[in-house]
PDB file of C-alpha atoms in Angstrom:
ATOM      1  CA  MET A   1       0.011   0.267   0.267  1.00  0.00           C
ATOM      2  CA  ARG A   2       3.030   2.508   0.981  1.00  0.00           C
ATOM      3  CA  LYS A   3       4.526   1.522  -2.228  1.00  0.00           C
ATOM      4  CA  SER A   4       1.609   2.547  -4.318  1.00  0.00           C
ATOM      5  CA  VAL A   5       1.381   5.827  -2.578  1.00  0.00           C
ATOM      6  CA  VAL A   6       5.074   6.376  -3.098  1.00  0.00           C
ATOM      7  CA  PHE A   7       4.585   5.406  -6.626  1.00  0.00           C
ATOM      8  CA  ALA A   8       2.023   7.510  -7.572  1.00  0.00           C
ATOM      9  CA  LEU A   9       3.404  10.659  -5.805  1.00  0.00           C
ATOM     10  CA  GLY A  10       6.571  10.173  -7.723  1.00  0.00           C
ATOM     11  CA  ALA A  11       4.672   9.920 -10.740  1.00  0.00           C
ATOM     12  CA  ALA A  12       2.677  13.168  -9.895  1.00  0.00           C
ATOM     13  CA  ILE A  13       5.882  15.015  -9.361  1.00  0.00           C
ATOM     14  CA  VAL A  14       7.486  14.298 -12.818  1.00  0.00           C
ATOM     15  CA  VAL A  15       4.389  15.444 -14.222  1.00  0.00           C
ATOM     16  CA  LEU A  16       4.442  18.382 -12.573  1.00  0.00           C
ATOM     17  CA  LEU A  17       7.933  19.230 -13.231  1.00  0.00           C
ATOM     18  CA  GLY A  18       6.998  18.178 -16.927  1.00  0.00           C
ATOM     19  CA  GLY A  19       4.523  20.649 -17.030  1.00  0.00           C
ATOM     20  CA  THR A  20       6.419  23.337 -15.264  1.00  0.00           C
ATOM     21  CA  ILE A  21       9.469  23.306 -17.829  1.00  0.00           C
ATOM     22  CA  PHE A  22       6.963  23.102 -20.707  1.00  0.00           C
ATOM     23  CA  LEU A  23       5.159  26.278 -19.519  1.00  0.00           C
ATOM     24  CA  TYR A  24       8.573  27.935 -18.734  1.00  0.00           C
ATOM     25  CA  GLN A  25       9.542  26.985 -22.048  1.00  0.00           C
ATOM     26  CA  LYS A  26       6.623  28.450 -23.949  1.00  0.00           C
ATOM     27  CA  TYR A  27       6.883  31.387 -21.776  1.00  0.00           C
ATOM     28  CA  ARG A  28      10.538  32.215 -22.857  1.00  0.00           C
ATOM     29  CA  LYS A  29       9.024  31.815 -26.732  1.00  0.00           C
ATOM     30  CA  THR A  30       6.441  34.061 -25.902  1.00  0.00           C
ATOM     31  CA  ALA A  31       8.854  36.776 -24.289  1.00  0.00           C
ATOM     32  CA  ALA A  32      10.940  36.554 -27.474  1.00  0.00           C
ATOM     33  CA  ASP A  33       8.341  36.533 -29.898  1.00  0.00           C
ATOM     34  CA  TYR A  34       6.904  39.776 -28.421  1.00  0.00           C
ATOM     35  CA  ALA A  35      10.442  41.352 -28.169  1.00  0.00           C
ATOM     36  CA  ALA A  36      10.692  40.684 -31.693  1.00  0.00           C
ATOM     37  CA  THR A  37       7.174  42.252 -32.723  1.00  0.00           C
ATOM     38  CA  LYS A  38       8.412  44.952 -30.527  1.00  0.00           C
ATOM     39  CA  THR A  39      11.519  45.623 -31.964  1.00  0.00           C
ATOM     40  CA  SER A  40      10.034  45.136 -35.582  1.00  0.00           C
ATOM     41  CA  GLU A  41       7.113  47.695 -34.653  1.00  0.00           C
ATOM     42  CA  GLU A  42      10.115  50.217 -33.637  1.00  0.00           C
ATOM     43  CA  THR A  43      11.699  49.963 -36.288  1.00  0.00           C
ATOM     44  CA  LEU A  44       8.606  50.588 -38.733  1.00  0.00           C
ATOM     45  CA  GLN A  45       7.846  53.646 -36.668  1.00  0.00           C
ATOM     46  CA  ASN A  46      11.387  54.826 -37.185  1.00  0.00           C
ATOM     47  CA  ARG A  47      11.153  54.124 -40.550  1.00  0.00           C
ATOM     48  CA  TYR A  48       7.623  55.721 -40.610  1.00  0.00           C
ATOM     49  CA  THR A  49       8.940  59.010 -39.176  1.00  0.00           C
ATOM     50  CA  ALA A  50      11.917  58.875 -41.210  1.00  0.00           C
ATOM     51  CA  ALA A  51      10.046  58.941 -44.364  1.00  0.00           C
ATOM     52  CA  ILE A  52       7.310  61.524 -43.152  1.00  0.00           C
ATOM     53  CA  ASN A  53      10.243  63.793 -42.141  1.00  0.00           C
ATOM     54  CA  SER A  54      11.618  63.175 -45.842  1.00  0.00           C
ATOM     55  CA  ILE A  55       8.348  64.250 -46.880  1.00  0.00           C
ATOM     56  CA  ALA A  56       8.294  67.483 -44.903  1.00  0.00           C
ATOM     57  CA  GLN A  57      11.905  68.344 -46.183  1.00  0.00           C
ATOM     58  CA  ILE A  58      10.919  67.610 -49.799  1.00  0.00           C
ATOM     59  CA  GLN A  59       7.920  69.915 -49.282  1.00  0.00           C
ATOM     60  CA  ASP A  60       9.591  72.731 -47.769  1.00  0.00           C
ATOM     61  CA  SER A  61      12.289  72.511 -50.840  1.00  0.00           C
ATOM     62  CA  LEU A  62       9.012  72.729 -53.108  1.00  0.00           C
ATOM     63  CA  SER A  63       7.551  75.926 -51.192  1.00  0.00           C
ATOM     64  CA  ALA A  64      11.384  77.662 -51.406  1.00  0.00           C
ATOM     65  CA  ILE A  65      10.704  77.175 -55.320  1.00  0.00           C
ATOM     66  CA  VAL A  66       8.444  80.282 -55.458  1.00  0.00           C
ATOM     67  CA  LEU A  67       7.600  81.691 -59.267  1.00  0.00           C
ATOM     68  CA  GLY A  68       5.031  84.487 -58.445  1.00  0.00           C
ATOM     69  CA  ASP A  69       5.787  86.850 -55.387  1.00  0.00           C
ATOM     70  CA  GLY A  70       7.432  90.189 -55.217  1.00  0.00           C
ATOM     71  CA  SER A  71      10.802  88.679 -54.462  1.00  0.00           C
ATOM     72  CA  THR A  72      11.334  86.071 -56.946  1.00  0.00           C
ATOM     73  CA  ARG A  73       8.854  87.471 -59.699  1.00  0.00           C
ATOM     74  CA  LEU A  74      10.319  86.715 -63.269  1.00  0.00           C
ATOM     75  CA  VAL A  75       7.875  88.552 -65.528  1.00  0.00           C
ATOM     76  CA  GLY A  76       6.348  91.526 -64.402  1.00  0.00           C
ATOM     77  CA  ASP A  77       3.487  93.894 -65.886  1.00  0.00           C
ATOM     78  CA  PHE A  78       3.683  95.325 -69.327  1.00  0.00           C
ATOM     79  CA  GLN A  79       5.501  98.579 -68.040  1.00  0.00           C
ATOM     80  CA  THR A  80       8.508  95.669 -66.755  1.00  0.00           C
ATOM     81  CA  GLU A  81       8.061  93.609 -69.675  1.00  0.00           C
ATOM     82  CA  ARG A  82       8.707  96.874 -72.103  1.00  0.00           C
ATOM     83  CA  LYS A  83      12.301  97.470 -69.958  1.00  0.00           C
ATOM     84  CA  LEU A  84      13.416  93.876 -70.371  1.00  0.00           C
ATOM     85  CA  THR A  85      17.065  94.216 -71.436  1.00  0.00           C
ATOM     86  CA  GLN A  86      19.589  91.877 -72.630  1.00  0.00           C
ATOM     87  CA  ALA A  87      21.628  91.825 -68.776  1.00  0.00           C
ATOM     88  CA  THR A  88      18.168  91.561 -67.272  1.00  0.00           C
ATOM     89  CA  GLY A  89      16.900  88.947 -69.725  1.00  0.00           C
ATOM     90  CA  ASP A  90      20.044  86.729 -68.816  1.00  0.00           C
ATOM     91  CA  GLU A  91      19.734  87.135 -65.004  1.00  0.00           C
ATOM     92  CA  THR A  92      15.987  86.017 -65.710  1.00  0.00           C
ATOM     93  CA  LEU A  93      17.158  82.687 -67.381  1.00  0.00           C
ATOM     94  CA  ASP A  94      19.887  82.163 -65.083  1.00  0.00           C
ATOM     95  CA  ARG A  95      16.873  82.409 -62.359  1.00  0.00           C
ATOM     96  CA  ILE A  96      15.173  79.705 -64.250  1.00  0.00           C
ATOM     97  CA  ALA A  97      18.381  77.444 -64.468  1.00  0.00           C
ATOM     98  CA  VAL A  98      18.483  77.549 -60.595  1.00  0.00           C
ATOM     99  CA  LEU A  99      14.970  76.522 -59.953  1.00  0.00           C
ATOM    100  CA  LYS A 100      14.986  74.090 -62.844  1.00  0.00           C
ATOM    101  CA  ALA A 101      17.651  72.494 -60.631  1.00  0.00           C
ATOM    102  CA  GLY A 102      15.771  72.499 -57.350  1.00  0.00           C
ATOM    103  CA  VAL A 103      12.788  70.733 -58.904  1.00  0.00           C
ATOM    104  CA  GLU A 104      15.434  68.238 -60.293  1.00  0.00           C
ATOM    105  CA  ARG A 105      16.748  67.941 -57.177  1.00  0.00           C
ATOM    106  CA  THR A 106      13.206  67.215 -55.290  1.00  0.00           C
ATOM    107  CA  LYS A 107      12.398  64.819 -58.105  1.00  0.00           C
ATOM    108  CA  LEU A 108      15.973  62.697 -57.296  1.00  0.00           C
ATOM    109  CA  ARG A 109      15.025  63.035 -53.249  1.00  0.00           C
ATOM    110  CA  ILE A 110      11.477  61.596 -53.811  1.00  0.00           C
ATOM    111  CA  GLN A 111      12.883  58.788 -56.098  1.00  0.00           C
ATOM    112  CA  GLN A 112      15.421  58.006 -52.884  1.00  0.00           C
ATOM    113  CA  LEU A 113      12.267  57.926 -50.908  1.00  0.00           C
ATOM    114  CA  GLU A 114      10.189  55.764 -52.750  1.00  0.00           C
ATOM    115  CA  PHE A 115      13.557  53.417 -53.200  1.00  0.00           C
ATOM    116  CA  SER A 116      14.096  53.378 -49.487  1.00  0.00           C
ATOM    117  CA  LEU A 117      10.037  52.767 -48.503  1.00  0.00           C
ATOM    118  CA  GLN A 118       9.792  49.717 -51.121  1.00  0.00           C
ATOM    119  CA  LYS A 119      13.291  48.317 -49.692  1.00  0.00           C
ATOM    120  CA  SER A 120      12.416  48.700 -46.047  1.00  0.00           C
ATOM    121  CA  GLY A 121       8.571  47.043 -46.914  1.00  0.00           C
ATOM    122  CA  VAL A 122       6.933  49.837 -45.343  1.00  0.00           C
ATOM    123  CA  LYS A 123       3.303  50.064 -47.223  1.00  0.00           C
ATOM    124  CA  VAL A 124       1.505  52.583 -45.809  1.00  0.00           C
ATOM    125  CA  THR A 125      -1.756  54.309 -47.951  1.00  0.00           C
ATOM    126  CA  GLY A 126      -1.335  57.861 -46.158  1.00  0.00           C
ATOM    127  CA  LEU A 127       2.802  58.055 -47.297  1.00  0.00           C
ATOM    128  CA  GLN A 128       1.967  56.931 -50.520  1.00  0.00           C
ATOM    129  CA  LYS A 129      -1.201  59.660 -51.174  1.00  0.00           C
ATOM    130  CA  MET A 130       1.362  62.196 -50.123  1.00  0.00           C
ATOM    131  CA  ILE A 131       4.159  61.248 -52.251  1.00  0.00           C
ATOM    132  CA  ALA A 132       1.616  61.488 -54.922  1.00  0.00           C
ATOM    133  CA  ASN A 133       0.880  64.580 -54.100  1.00  0.00           C
ATOM    134  CA  LEU A 134       4.550  65.825 -54.068  1.00  0.00           C
ATOM    135  CA  LYS A 135       4.422  64.188 -57.899  1.00  0.00           C
ATOM    136  CA  HIS A 136       1.889  66.491 -58.411  1.00  0.00           C
ATOM    137  CA  SER A 137       3.518  69.327 -57.164  1.00  0.00           C
ATOM    138  CA  VAL A 138       6.833  68.768 -58.995  1.00  0.00           C
ATOM    139  CA  ALA A 139       5.038  68.445 -62.253  1.00  0.00           C
ATOM    140  CA  ASP A 140       3.052  71.782 -61.461  1.00  0.00           C
ATOM    141  CA  LYS A 141       6.339  73.587 -60.625  1.00  0.00           C
ATOM    142  CA  GLU A 142       7.949  72.132 -64.080  1.00  0.00           C
ATOM    143  CA  THR A 143       4.797  73.137 -65.834  1.00  0.00           C
ATOM    144  CA  GLN A 144       4.927  76.769 -64.671  1.00  0.00           C
ATOM    145  CA  ILE A 145       8.868  77.270 -65.075  1.00  0.00           C
ATOM    146  CA  GLY A 146       8.245  75.983 -68.749  1.00  0.00           C
ATOM    147  CA  GLN A 147       6.170  78.813 -69.106  1.00  0.00           C
ATOM    148  CA  LEU A 148       7.966  81.025 -67.685  1.00  0.00           C
ATOM    149  CA  SER A 149      10.869  79.924 -70.185  1.00  0.00           C
ATOM    150  CA  VAL A 150       8.758  80.642 -73.414  1.00  0.00           C
ATOM    151  CA  ARG A 151       7.505  83.878 -72.177  1.00  0.00           C
ATOM    152  CA  VAL A 152      11.163  85.029 -71.513  1.00  0.00           C
ATOM    153  CA  ASP A 153      12.150  83.855 -74.934  1.00  0.00           C
ATOM    154  CA  SER A 154       9.321  85.543 -76.457  1.00  0.00           C
ATOM    155  CA  LEU A 155      10.227  89.057 -74.430  1.00  0.00           C
ATOM    156  CA  GLN A 156      13.847  88.329 -75.263  1.00  0.00           C
ATOM    157  CA  THR A 157      12.959  88.240 -79.055  1.00  0.00           C
ATOM    158  CA  SER A 158      10.452  91.255 -78.997  1.00  0.00           C
ATOM    159  CA  VAL A 159      13.007  93.070 -76.818  1.00  0.00           C
ATOM    160  CA  THR A 160      15.770  92.401 -79.663  1.00  0.00           C
ATOM    161  CA  GLY A 161      13.037  93.414 -82.004  1.00  0.00           C
ATOM    162  CA  LEU A 162      12.233  96.836 -80.757  1.00  0.00           C
ATOM    163  CA  THR A 163      16.295  97.356 -80.193  1.00  0.00           C
ATOM    164  CA  THR A 164      16.679  96.548 -84.093  1.00  0.00           C
ATOM    165  CA  GLU A 165      13.365  99.058 -84.316  1.00  0.00           C
ATOM    166  CA  VAL A 166      14.693 102.002 -81.831  1.00  0.00           C
ATOM    167  CA  GLN A 167      18.537 101.742 -83.601  1.00  0.00           C
ATOM    168  CA  GLU A 168      17.055 101.619 -86.842  1.00  0.00           C
ATOM    169  CA  SER A 169      14.745 104.694 -85.657  1.00  0.00           C
ATOM    170  CA  GLN A 170      17.891 106.360 -84.416  1.00  0.00           C
ATOM    171  CA  GLU A 171      19.808 106.018 -87.672  1.00  0.00           C
ATOM    172  CA  THR A 172      16.566 107.284 -89.467  1.00  0.00           C
ATOM    173  CA  ILE A 173      16.967 110.295 -87.248  1.00  0.00           C
ATOM    174  CA  GLN A 174      20.153 111.108 -87.228  1.00  0.00           C
ATOM    175  CA  THR A 175      20.000 110.664 -91.236  1.00  0.00           C
ATOM    176  CA  GLN A 176      17.270 113.262 -91.091  1.00  0.00           C
ATOM    177  CA  GLN A 177      18.918 115.695 -88.270  1.00  0.00           C
ATOM    178  CA  ALA A 178      22.055 115.490 -90.720  1.00  0.00           C
ATOM    179  CA  ASP A 179      19.634 116.253 -93.868  1.00  0.00           C
ATOM    180  CA  LEU A 180      18.260 119.273 -91.817  1.00  0.00           C
ATOM    181  CA  GLU A 181      21.340 120.740 -91.066  1.00  0.00           C
ATOM    182  CA  ALA A 182      22.884 120.565 -94.359  1.00  0.00           C
ATOM    183  CA  LYS A 183      19.856 122.025 -95.390  1.00  0.00           C
ATOM    184  CA  ARG A 184      19.905 124.341 -92.974  1.00  0.00           C
ATOM    185  CA  LYS A 185      23.485 125.615 -93.570  1.00  0.00           C
ATOM    186  CA  GLU A 186      22.722 125.810 -97.295  1.00  0.00           C
ATOM    187  CA  LEU A 187      20.321 128.264 -96.871  1.00  0.00           C
ATOM    188  CA  GLY A 188      22.006 129.711 -94.117  1.00  0.00           C
ATOM    189  CA  THR A 189      25.348 130.452 -95.807  1.00  0.00           C
ATOM    190  CA  ILE A 190      26.781 133.275 -98.058  1.00  0.00           C
ATOM    191  CA  TYR A 191      29.545 133.492-100.130  1.00  0.00           C
ATOM    192  CA  TYR A 192      31.632 136.863 -99.667  1.00  0.00           C
ATOM    193  CA  VAL A 193      35.102 138.351-101.227  1.00  0.00           C
ATOM    194  CA  ILE A 194      36.736 141.418-100.498  1.00  0.00           C
ATOM    195  CA  GLY A 195      39.241 143.459-102.802  1.00  0.00           C
ATOM    196  CA  ASN A 196      40.256 146.051-104.859  1.00  0.00           C
ATOM    197  CA  LYS A 197      39.108 147.217-108.031  1.00  0.00           C
ATOM    198  CA  LYS A 198      42.542 145.604-109.618  1.00  0.00           C
ATOM    199  CA  ASN A 199      42.152 142.184-107.787  1.00  0.00           C
ATOM    200  CA  LEU A 200      38.284 141.887-108.346  1.00  0.00           C
ATOM    201  CA  THR A 201      38.104 142.601-111.882  1.00  0.00           C
ATOM    202  CA  THR A 202      41.329 140.417-112.470  1.00  0.00           C
ATOM    203  CA  SER A 203      39.089 137.502-110.929  1.00  0.00           C
ATOM    204  CA  GLY A 204      36.184 138.270-112.823  1.00  0.00           C
ATOM    205  CA  VAL A 205      34.278 139.350-110.271  1.00  0.00           C
ATOM    206  CA  ILE A 206      33.762 142.831-111.253  1.00  0.00           C
ATOM    207  CA  ALA A 207      33.616 144.495-114.262  1.00  0.00           C
ATOM    208  CA  ALA A 208      33.088 148.428-115.410  1.00  0.00           C
ATOM    209  CA  LYS A 209      29.728 148.582-117.188  1.00  0.00           C
ATOM    210  CA  GLY A 210      27.640 151.449-118.763  1.00  0.00           C
ATOM    211  CA  GLY A 211      29.017 155.067-119.507  1.00  0.00           C
ATOM    212  CA  VAL A 212      29.467 157.229-122.592  1.00  0.00           C
ATOM    213  CA  LEU A 213      32.930 157.153-124.646  1.00  0.00           C
ATOM    214  CA  GLY A 214      34.560 155.047-121.795  1.00  0.00           C
ATOM    215  CA  LEU A 215      33.466 157.651-119.576  1.00  0.00           C
ATOM    216  CA  GLY A 216      30.889 157.424-116.598  1.00  0.00           C
ATOM    217  CA  LYS A 217      31.064 153.605-116.145  1.00  0.00           C
ATOM    218  CA  THR A 218      30.223 152.018-112.967  1.00  0.00           C
ATOM    219  CA  LEU A 219      32.172 148.807-111.369  1.00  0.00           C
ATOM    220  CA  LYS A 220      29.199 146.053-111.086  1.00  0.00           C
ATOM    221  CA  PRO A 221      29.619 142.099-110.387  1.00  0.00           C
ATOM    222  CA  THR A 222      29.495 140.117-113.107  1.00  0.00           C
ATOM    223  CA  GLY A 223      27.746 137.440-112.029  1.00  0.00           C
ATOM    224  CA  GLN A 224      30.350 135.157-112.907  1.00  0.00           C
ATOM    225  CA  VAL A 225      30.859 133.139-109.620  1.00  0.00           C
ATOM    226  CA  ASN A 226      34.287 131.999-108.878  1.00  0.00           C
ATOM    227  CA  GLU A 227      34.223 130.195-106.104  1.00  0.00           C
ATOM    228  CA  SER A 228      37.598 129.518-104.902  1.00  0.00           C
ATOM    229  CA  ALA A 229      37.658 133.839-105.084  1.00  0.00           C
ATOM    230  CA  PHE A 230      34.556 133.266-102.347  1.00  0.00           C
ATOM    231  CA  THR A 231      34.874 132.603 -98.809  1.00  0.00           C
ATOM    232  CA  PRO A 232      31.630 131.147 -97.318  1.00  0.00           C
ATOM    233  CA  LEU A 233      29.849 132.470 -94.087  1.00  0.00           C
ATOM    234  CA  ASP A 234      27.380 130.819 -91.849  1.00  0.00           C
ATOM    235  CA  THR A 235      24.827 133.631 -91.289  1.00  0.00           C
ATOM    236  CA  ASP A 236      23.003 131.442 -88.539  1.00  0.00           C
ATOM    237  CA  GLN A 237      26.658 131.090 -87.061  1.00  0.00           C
ATOM    238  CA  GLN A 238      28.216 134.601 -87.584  1.00  0.00           C
ATOM    239  CA  THR A 239      27.350 137.863 -88.380  1.00  0.00           C
ATOM    240  CA  VAL A 240      30.315 140.117 -88.783  1.00  0.00           C
ATOM    241  CA  VAL A 241      32.653 140.547 -91.691  1.00  0.00           C
ATOM    242  CA  GLU A 242      35.826 141.997 -90.854  1.00  0.00           C
ATOM    243  CA  ILE A 243      37.017 144.549 -93.449  1.00  0.00           C
ATOM    244  CA  PRO A 244      40.932 145.667 -93.408  1.00  0.00           C
ATOM    245  CA  THR A 245      40.109 148.945 -94.966  1.00  0.00           C
ATOM    246  CA  LYS A 246      38.627 152.608 -93.701  1.00  0.00           C
ATOM    247  CA  LYS A 247      37.243 152.534 -97.275  1.00  0.00           C
ATOM    248  CA  ALA A 248      34.760 149.672 -98.559  1.00  0.00           C
ATOM    249  CA  GLN A 249      31.407 149.585-100.501  1.00  0.00           C
ATOM    250  CA  VAL A 250      29.083 146.661-101.130  1.00  0.00           C
ATOM    251  CA  LEU A 251      28.405 145.870-104.660  1.00  0.00           C
ATOM    252  CA  THR A 252      26.154 143.258-104.696  1.00  0.00           C
ATOM    253  CA  ALA A 253      22.227 143.677-104.112  1.00  0.00           C
ATOM    254  CA  GLN A 254      21.852 142.878-100.653  1.00  0.00           C
ATOM    255  CA  PRO A 255      19.061 144.938 -98.759  1.00  0.00           C
ATOM    256  CA  PRO A 256      20.806 148.182 -97.040  1.00  0.00           C
ATOM    257  CA  SER A 257      18.596 147.527 -94.397  1.00  0.00           C
ATOM    258  CA  SER A 258      19.817 144.405 -93.075  1.00  0.00           C
ATOM    259  CA  TYR A 259      23.187 145.218 -92.632  1.00  0.00           C
ATOM    260  CA  GLN A 260      25.311 148.418 -91.627  1.00  0.00           C
ATOM    261  CA  LEU A 261      29.324 149.306 -92.391  1.00  0.00           C
ATOM    262  CA  THR A 262      30.825 150.288 -89.121  1.00  0.00           C
ATOM    263  CA  LEU A 263      34.598 151.628 -88.271  1.00  0.00           C
ATOM    264  CA  ASN A 264      36.898 148.926 -85.770  1.00  0.00           C
ATOM    265  CA  GLY A 265      39.992 150.202 -85.305  1.00  0.00           C
ATOM    266  CA  GLY A 266      41.852 150.439 -88.352  1.00  0.00           C
ATOM    267  CA  GLY A 267      39.072 148.892 -90.737  1.00  0.00           C
ATOM    268  CA  LEU A 268      35.928 148.402 -91.107  1.00  0.00           C
ATOM    269  CA  GLU A 269      32.919 145.673 -90.024  1.00  0.00           C
ATOM    270  CA  LEU A 270      29.944 144.472 -91.990  1.00  0.00           C
ATOM    271  CA  ARG A 271      27.641 143.870 -89.273  1.00  0.00           C
ATOM    272  CA  ILE A 272      24.676 141.398 -90.538  1.00  0.00           C
ATOM    273  CA  THR A 273      21.169 142.724 -88.507  1.00  0.00           C
ATOM    274  CA  ASP A 274      18.884 140.549 -90.575  1.00  0.00           C
ATOM    275  CA  PRO A 275      20.286 137.468 -91.718  1.00  0.00           C
ATOM    276  CA  LYS A 276      16.845 136.123 -93.429  1.00  0.00           C
ATOM    277  CA  GLU A 277      16.866 139.230 -95.854  1.00  0.00           C
ATOM    278  CA  PHE A 278      20.669 139.347 -95.871  1.00  0.00           C
ATOM    279  CA  ARG A 279      20.918 135.763 -97.721  1.00  0.00           C
ATOM    280  CA  LYS A 280      18.441 136.525 -99.894  1.00  0.00           C
ATOM    281  CA  VAL A 281      21.571 137.581-102.301  1.00  0.00           C
ATOM    282  CA  LYS A 282      23.873 134.604-101.478  1.00  0.00           C
ATOM    283  CA  HIS A 283      27.069 136.388-103.141  1.00  0.00           C
ATOM    284  CA  LEU A 284      28.580 139.254-101.485  1.00  0.00           C
ATOM    285  CA  VAL A 285      31.270 141.502-103.014  1.00  0.00           C
ATOM    286  CA  ILE A 286      32.940 144.135-100.857  1.00  0.00           C
ATOM    287  CA  LEU A 287      35.143 146.749-103.036  1.00  0.00           C
ATOM    288  CA  THR A 288      37.742 148.395-100.989  1.00  0.00           C
ATOM    289  CA  SER A 289      39.831 151.495-101.666  1.00  0.00           C
TER     290      SER A 289
END
């Protein structure tokens, strides 16, 4: 009887010990699984946080690519466009190039983020939607920059055309001014000669005319102009002719009211008082004695 009880008690102890060992092993496995699960969750959480931070940084980069505010406006209103020069046009193209480079860097960062998420196995609908929104924003920026490039190219073409037009207009104006000046000078210039009877007669400027039997002849201009004998005078610029003698007379038909002969030191001077009337006769002959 006692042997049976001892045997039963021993068997119970063995069973209890085996159950305890089984439960302990199961506990250890559960604890290990829990730790692994927790580590995996922490890893996923860290990757999720890193992805969110990357998206925020990319969004900040996109927000920095501003095309329309006052500080980075590339193309302004009509008055500003009219003032676009080659230098400002080049500056604008440089700015567009910087914006394009910023967009390309943003696209690369999005690709790197997608690759990282794909490699880590993180698949969260919210993240995918955020990335899709980023791609859409990048596409919008590219479209706007493309439109700006076309606009600037068009404006530069217009400016080049306007520059050519202005240059041609300036050349036309200069030609017209030169023509007007030549015409003014032609109208305002007379030609004069000063000399005694012998010199003027020899050069064919004057001749003795009229009289009877060689008497009472009068010295008069012949009307034959020897250009080398005359000196030009622009009456719009100069109105005084110096005469080196104290006696002289005007032989040509300038209106007497349009000039004055006055003493000036050791000689005379002919002062033109009405240039418009005086130059109606283009040649002036002064006879000295």
